XYZ file of C-alpha atoms in Angstrom:
436
model
C 63.076 166.794 -103.377
C 65.733 167.816 -105.196
C 66.260 166.339 -108.168
C 69.924 166.549 -110.500
C 69.397 165.592 -113.777
C 72.166 164.634 -116.351
C 73.192 165.228 -119.677
C 71.474 163.695 -122.609
C 71.763 164.535 -126.053
C 70.723 167.927 -127.450
C 69.369 167.045 -130.529
C 66.931 164.181 -129.605
C 65.573 166.723 -126.564
C 64.584 168.782 -129.217
C 62.925 166.697 -131.719
C 61.300 164.888 -128.965
C 59.988 168.105 -126.934
C 58.434 168.886 -130.491
C 56.384 165.149 -131.380
C 55.075 165.422 -127.828
C 53.216 169.348 -128.717
C 51.909 167.676 -131.842
C 50.643 164.297 -129.993
C 49.694 166.931 -127.307
C 47.426 168.721 -129.936
C 46.441 166.224 -131.551
C 42.532 164.554 -130.546
C 42.564 161.259 -129.214
C 39.284 159.997 -130.195
C 37.142 161.129 -127.298
C 38.807 161.037 -124.736
C 40.273 164.214 -122.607
C 43.732 164.745 -123.249
C 45.216 165.504 -119.111
C 49.387 166.428 -119.680
C 50.653 165.828 -117.019
C 54.582 165.184 -115.208
C 55.897 163.388 -112.184
C 55.136 165.582 -109.658
C 51.579 166.191 -110.209
C 51.349 162.156 -110.351
C 53.239 162.248 -106.976
C 50.669 164.671 -105.247
C 47.139 163.454 -107.187
C 48.629 160.434 -105.752
C 48.609 161.286 -101.728
C 45.582 162.609 -102.384
C 43.657 161.424 -104.804
C 44.430 157.035 -104.210
C 41.605 155.170 -103.068
C 44.419 152.924 -101.311
C 45.179 155.878 -99.861
C 41.855 156.667 -99.023
C 41.286 153.739 -97.391
C 44.046 153.623 -94.719
C 42.954 157.469 -93.726
C 39.397 155.190 -93.480
C 41.156 152.759 -90.720
C 42.671 154.998 -89.295
C 39.606 156.967 -88.461
C 37.710 153.801 -87.045
C 40.634 153.264 -85.031
C 40.650 156.428 -83.259
C 36.413 156.086 -83.271
C 37.142 152.558 -81.583
C 39.771 154.331 -79.211
C 37.135 157.195 -78.717
C 34.685 154.055 -77.766
C 37.168 151.658 -74.887
C 36.910 155.530 -72.686
C 33.897 155.223 -72.651
C 34.200 151.874 -69.775
C 33.698 153.581 -66.523
C 30.594 155.769 -67.896
C 27.524 154.756 -66.725
C 23.847 154.289 -68.441
C 20.793 157.055 -67.636
C 17.359 155.089 -68.163
C 13.945 157.024 -67.587
C 10.569 155.286 -67.948
C 8.093 152.806 -66.861
C 7.875 149.413 -66.309
C 4.930 147.004 -65.700
C 3.956 143.543 -64.155
C 0.078 141.852 -64.529
C -0.192 137.758 -63.252
C -3.304 135.478 -63.112
C -3.501 132.529 -61.470
C -1.063 130.547 -59.585
C 2.044 132.831 -58.004
C 4.172 131.329 -55.591
C 4.708 132.881 -52.097
C 8.607 133.798 -50.413
C 8.393 130.841 -47.781
C 7.423 128.246 -50.775
C 3.493 128.261 -49.982
C 1.403 128.711 -53.219
C -1.374 130.129 -54.203
C -4.075 130.132 -56.908
C -6.544 132.484 -58.009
C -3.844 134.821 -57.785
C -4.301 138.339 -59.387
C -1.316 140.595 -59.139
C -0.687 143.461 -61.508
C 1.700 146.435 -60.847
C 3.445 149.981 -61.902
C 7.023 151.480 -61.979
C 7.277 154.875 -63.215
C 10.609 157.112 -62.205
C 14.356 157.663 -63.434
C 17.260 155.974 -62.668
C 21.079 154.965 -63.610
C 23.180 152.450 -63.417
C 27.182 151.444 -64.417
C 28.828 148.114 -64.919
C 32.574 149.423 -64.412
C 34.990 146.098 -65.333
C 39.161 147.944 -64.381
C 40.272 144.946 -66.237
C 39.035 145.207 -69.430
C 38.656 149.311 -68.967
C 41.960 149.701 -68.098
C 43.938 147.360 -70.672
C 41.393 147.851 -73.271
C 41.964 151.482 -73.656
C 45.366 151.157 -73.541
C 45.070 148.609 -76.552
C 42.769 151.470 -78.556
C 45.682 154.154 -77.778
C 48.636 151.522 -79.321
C 45.815 150.268 -81.991
C 45.599 153.888 -83.293
C 49.146 154.382 -83.659
C 49.568 151.350 -85.588
C 46.903 152.364 -88.100
C 48.583 156.145 -87.907
C 51.965 153.917 -89.209
C 49.914 152.329 -91.801
C 49.015 154.857 -93.120
C 51.602 156.152 -93.762
C 53.371 152.898 -94.921
C 50.615 152.668 -97.334
C 50.901 155.682 -98.940
C 54.505 155.918 -99.829
C 53.256 151.887 -101.645
C 50.795 153.974 -103.018
C 52.634 156.974 -104.365
C 55.900 154.687 -105.076
C 53.241 152.393 -107.816
C 51.783 155.094 -109.584
C 55.248 156.816 -110.117
C 56.630 153.031 -111.331
C 53.250 152.992 -113.535
C 54.239 156.670 -114.776
C 57.537 156.023 -115.925
C 56.486 153.039 -117.598
C 53.897 155.078 -119.426
C 56.069 157.893 -120.055
C 58.195 155.027 -121.626
C 55.483 154.129 -123.584
C 54.559 157.476 -124.492
C 58.177 158.124 -126.162
C 58.904 154.802 -128.316
C 55.710 156.359 -130.009
C 57.021 159.434 -130.123
C 60.469 158.075 -131.644
C 58.021 154.925 -133.855
C 56.751 158.151 -135.059
C 59.729 159.608 -136.743
C 60.802 156.574 -138.139
C 57.669 155.818 -139.574
C 58.030 159.591 -141.103
C 61.479 158.548 -142.495
C 60.124 155.109 -143.982
C 57.828 157.026 -146.469
C 59.660 159.566 -147.345
C 62.271 156.801 -148.045
C 60.297 154.735 -150.081
C 58.469 157.443 -152.118
C 62.223 158.639 -152.906
C 62.557 154.673 -153.814
C 58.902 154.983 -155.956
C 60.245 158.373 -158.073
C 63.611 156.261 -158.729
C 61.352 153.549 -159.615
C 59.700 155.312 -162.374
C 63.145 156.926 -163.043
C 64.174 153.140 -164.129
C 67.179 153.677 -161.242
C 66.425 151.084 -158.834
C 64.868 147.458 -158.844
C 60.523 147.489 -158.116
C 61.539 144.779 -155.329
C 63.587 147.242 -153.941
C 60.780 149.964 -153.382
C 58.248 147.093 -152.278
C 60.690 146.361 -149.138
C 60.643 149.691 -148.754
C 57.078 149.509 -148.023
C 57.070 146.886 -145.915
C 59.748 148.363 -143.850
C 57.170 151.677 -143.319
C 54.177 148.936 -142.944
C 56.329 147.238 -140.491
C 57.285 150.451 -138.410
C 53.833 151.932 -138.329
C 52.521 148.280 -137.172
C 55.312 148.819 -133.901
C 54.163 152.810 -133.739
C 50.064 151.357 -133.075
C 51.241 148.749 -130.563
C 53.339 151.258 -128.640
C 50.385 153.823 -128.498
C 48.535 150.707 -127.764
C 50.684 149.920 -124.372
C 50.439 153.955 -123.580
C 46.924 153.855 -123.944
C 46.870 151.204 -121.280
C 49.318 152.265 -119.151
C 47.712 155.685 -119.030
C 44.698 153.713 -118.637
C 46.269 152.211 -115.265
C 47.515 155.456 -113.772
C 44.375 156.806 -114.095
C 42.930 153.799 -111.804
C 45.451 154.657 -109.041
C 44.971 158.373 -109.303
C 41.563 157.978 -109.330
C 40.606 160.048 -112.465
C 38.045 159.614 -115.413
C 38.746 156.285 -117.047
C 38.063 158.671 -119.882
C 40.929 160.898 -119.601
C 44.718 160.274 -121.956
C 47.427 161.398 -119.681
C 50.098 162.537 -121.356
C 53.462 163.359 -119.841
C 55.032 166.563 -120.709
C 58.400 165.241 -119.506
C 60.369 164.912 -123.100
C 63.149 164.121 -121.552
C 63.641 160.704 -119.831
C 66.583 161.157 -117.897
C 68.614 159.574 -114.851
C 67.247 161.290 -111.399
C 70.025 161.966 -109.015
C 67.913 161.868 -105.993
C 69.228 164.097 -102.905
C 70.473 161.707 -99.799
C 68.361 161.981 -96.930
C 68.698 160.700 -93.794
C 67.216 157.439 -94.757
C 71.031 156.540 -95.317
C 71.447 156.916 -91.829
C 67.932 155.166 -91.284
C 66.975 151.284 -89.523
C 64.204 149.018 -89.517
C 63.168 150.336 -86.325
C 62.577 154.004 -88.110
C 60.213 152.313 -91.306
C 56.490 153.235 -90.553
C 55.541 149.445 -91.569
C 57.417 147.873 -88.346
C 56.666 151.121 -86.231
C 52.834 149.730 -87.195
C 53.700 145.517 -86.751
C 55.506 146.377 -83.776
C 52.244 149.247 -81.803
C 50.007 146.137 -83.164
C 51.603 143.936 -81.192
C 52.262 145.738 -78.554
C 48.035 146.029 -78.262
C 47.747 142.375 -78.749
C 50.235 142.025 -75.462
C 48.021 144.435 -73.643
C 44.462 142.883 -74.605
C 46.957 139.474 -73.278
C 46.651 140.627 -69.766
C 42.957 141.208 -69.156
C 43.448 137.595 -68.873
C 46.146 137.996 -66.747
C 46.753 140.600 -64.504
C 42.768 141.365 -65.204
C 42.066 138.519 -62.922
C 42.988 140.573 -59.621
C 41.152 143.419 -60.988
C 37.119 143.723 -59.553
C 33.897 144.186 -61.896
C 32.027 147.243 -60.098
C 28.223 147.402 -60.371
C 25.882 150.384 -59.046
C 22.376 151.220 -59.598
C 20.208 153.658 -57.927
C 16.884 154.646 -59.236
C 13.925 156.417 -57.782
C 10.375 156.402 -58.466
C 6.651 155.703 -58.094
C 5.323 152.441 -57.405
C 1.719 150.492 -56.589
C -0.752 148.479 -57.915
C -2.631 149.917 -61.035
C -6.045 151.386 -59.619
C -4.125 152.588 -55.749
C -2.233 155.550 -55.085
C 1.754 155.321 -56.596
C 4.105 155.103 -53.584
C 7.572 157.136 -54.157
C 10.138 153.709 -54.156
C 14.143 154.544 -54.076
C 16.687 151.714 -54.219
C 20.720 151.928 -54.048
C 22.262 148.307 -55.337
C 26.582 148.470 -55.549
C 28.450 145.134 -56.167
C 32.427 144.611 -55.964
C 32.676 141.190 -57.354
C 36.150 139.304 -58.217
C 35.235 136.687 -60.819
C 37.974 133.715 -61.661
C 36.814 131.476 -64.807
C 37.573 127.670 -63.864
C 38.610 128.162 -67.759
C 41.493 129.371 -66.690
C 42.813 126.416 -64.756
C 41.969 124.217 -66.989
C 41.707 124.145 -70.772
C 43.115 128.109 -70.307
C 41.313 129.192 -73.682
C 41.791 132.542 -73.621
C 45.681 132.243 -72.502
C 46.584 130.214 -75.392
C 44.449 132.556 -78.187
C 46.458 135.339 -76.297
C 49.447 133.963 -77.155
C 48.730 132.434 -80.461
C 47.727 135.757 -81.624
C 50.598 137.495 -80.136
C 53.093 134.479 -81.597
C 50.913 135.077 -85.415
C 51.827 138.694 -84.800
C 55.725 138.057 -84.489
C 55.790 136.522 -87.110
C 54.499 138.969 -89.509
C 57.040 140.871 -87.797
C 59.858 138.657 -88.672
C 58.660 138.530 -91.951
C 58.674 142.011 -92.246
C 62.413 142.122 -91.261
C 63.408 139.796 -93.897
C 61.167 141.387 -96.837
C 62.842 144.824 -95.450
C 66.476 143.644 -96.652
C 65.621 141.841 -99.766
C 63.591 145.461 -100.593
C 67.276 147.340 -100.035
C 69.022 145.033 -101.290
C 67.338 144.245 -104.564
C 67.143 147.926 -105.256
C 70.614 148.959 -104.591
C 70.975 145.723 -107.138
C 69.420 147.532 -109.392
C 70.797 150.992 -109.134
C 74.358 149.967 -109.860
C 73.419 147.626 -112.845
C 71.405 150.424 -114.362
C 74.000 153.355 -113.660
C 76.382 150.719 -115.762
C 74.322 150.425 -118.356
C 73.531 154.420 -118.847
C 76.586 155.438 -120.202
C 76.681 152.267 -122.809
C 73.685 152.566 -124.187
C 74.220 156.704 -124.496
C 76.745 156.221 -126.718
C 74.826 153.220 -128.991
C 72.075 155.477 -129.297
C 74.234 158.363 -130.467
C 75.858 156.034 -132.708
C 72.591 154.609 -133.666
C 70.535 158.126 -134.687
C 74.234 158.876 -136.762
C 74.651 155.695 -138.730
C 70.264 156.853 -139.608
C 71.050 159.844 -140.853
C 74.582 159.220 -142.700
C 72.660 156.027 -144.552
C 69.433 158.261 -145.077
C 72.315 160.513 -146.671
C 73.928 157.779 -148.734
C 70.424 156.886 -149.994
C 69.832 160.014 -151.591
C 73.179 159.529 -153.351
C 72.717 155.982 -154.251
C 75.841 155.368 -152.692
C 73.695 153.160 -150.544
C 71.100 150.314 -150.769
C 68.164 150.596 -148.762
C 68.276 147.667 -146.842
C 71.525 149.336 -145.268
C 68.674 152.074 -144.038
C 66.332 149.742 -142.671
C 69.125 148.371 -141.031
C 70.362 151.193 -139.588
C 66.996 152.037 -138.692
C 66.121 148.752 -136.381
C 69.097 149.954 -135.037
C 68.455 152.670 -133.685
C 64.755 151.550 -132.567
C 66.961 149.038 -130.546
C 68.700 151.275 -129.267
C 66.263 154.063 -128.030
C 64.297 151.696 -126.108
C 67.097 150.033 -124.464
C 67.778 153.679 -123.455
C 64.501 154.456 -121.802
C 63.765 151.390 -120.480
C 66.814 151.502 -118.272
C 66.706 155.048 -117.469
C 62.605 154.561 -116.501
C 64.519 151.072 -114.103
C 67.163 152.865 -112.729
C 64.974 156.048 -111.672
C 61.895 153.629 -110.748
C 64.654 151.587 -108.482
C 65.773 155.084 -107.101
C 62.404 155.687 -105.428
C 61.764 152.704 -104.673
C 65.109 152.387 -102.531
C 63.508 155.462 -100.611
C 60.443 153.625 -100.008
C 62.201 150.013 -98.697
C 64.488 152.451 -96.488
C 61.118 154.056 -94.875
C 62.111 157.592 -96.233
C 58.700 159.945 -96.905
C 57.630 160.406 -100.540
């Protein structure tokens, strides 16, 4: 995947890079620090995600069920013995009852038996194959969704981290301003209220910084859960430049819903249901074959055993009356097919909706990027000038506070717009059926 990055504000890049290195070097309680970037997130989410593993296991189950379906024609081999004992009354073959009868017999030998249902064997084997295809497509679709979710949480975490770093810078500025005012108040050049206001602003920014840190830690915990990492791991983004991504155009631009893995999976499930339903339609024309053969010794307990060999074969057509009266199997099969067709229709609507939403988000965010970048540059310059003017006494403290607040809001706006733009880029790829 080729990513081209747009120009960003160079001083801001360098400052954020330095501050991230400071964050990486600082202890974060008992948590283990884990530097991470977007590429690592995509790799780990595809390999470690429990959701992805769940669908891979479902695929393995479908493969196992297909292997089981292929056994439909194989016979069963048995070996052992059977015994019979009766004491009392018994009925003869001509219907007469005999009393004081005592019977006993023993059979020991080897046999083989098979029951081959051609209708279920043929159609269920094909249906099992189609279910494997469905599971394969679903595993691809769910993997893309899992990676997309991890990407979105990563951008949110990165946003909170950069917000925290920006607030650290503002807190440092506010602390410096407060100390300067303290010196001026002690010298009788400023009012005490101005120093108190500076302290209030300093504490307010510290509170916002702590809130951003909490938001960062929450997103880190959520991302750790999605990546199946230890919950004591504190994730730290090493990418200090939150810039707009321009994902390389791919064949997804040419694709339609017919190539989407989720759609293909739903269609494969539909074909499997249609195939299974043939067992109650065309399947009535196919018979059931039963074959049994055994060879062994048979006789009374106390007498000599005699060799006994037998073969039993039957070829039967079963015609259930329910097929022509209540038609329960037919109605049940049709209802299952109708439900699956409804799922397909729902996904078609979802497919169009996701593309429209992602495309609109990209267009709207793109229109705001240049405005937000310009506002951020203006606010940074305004803060710098206000601080310099305050040093020489030509600016009131509240002007510096106001400039800091404008700068903070401009940074938050810029971070959010870029984050939304990047998330929408990946969402559009997944919506169109591209693999991440």
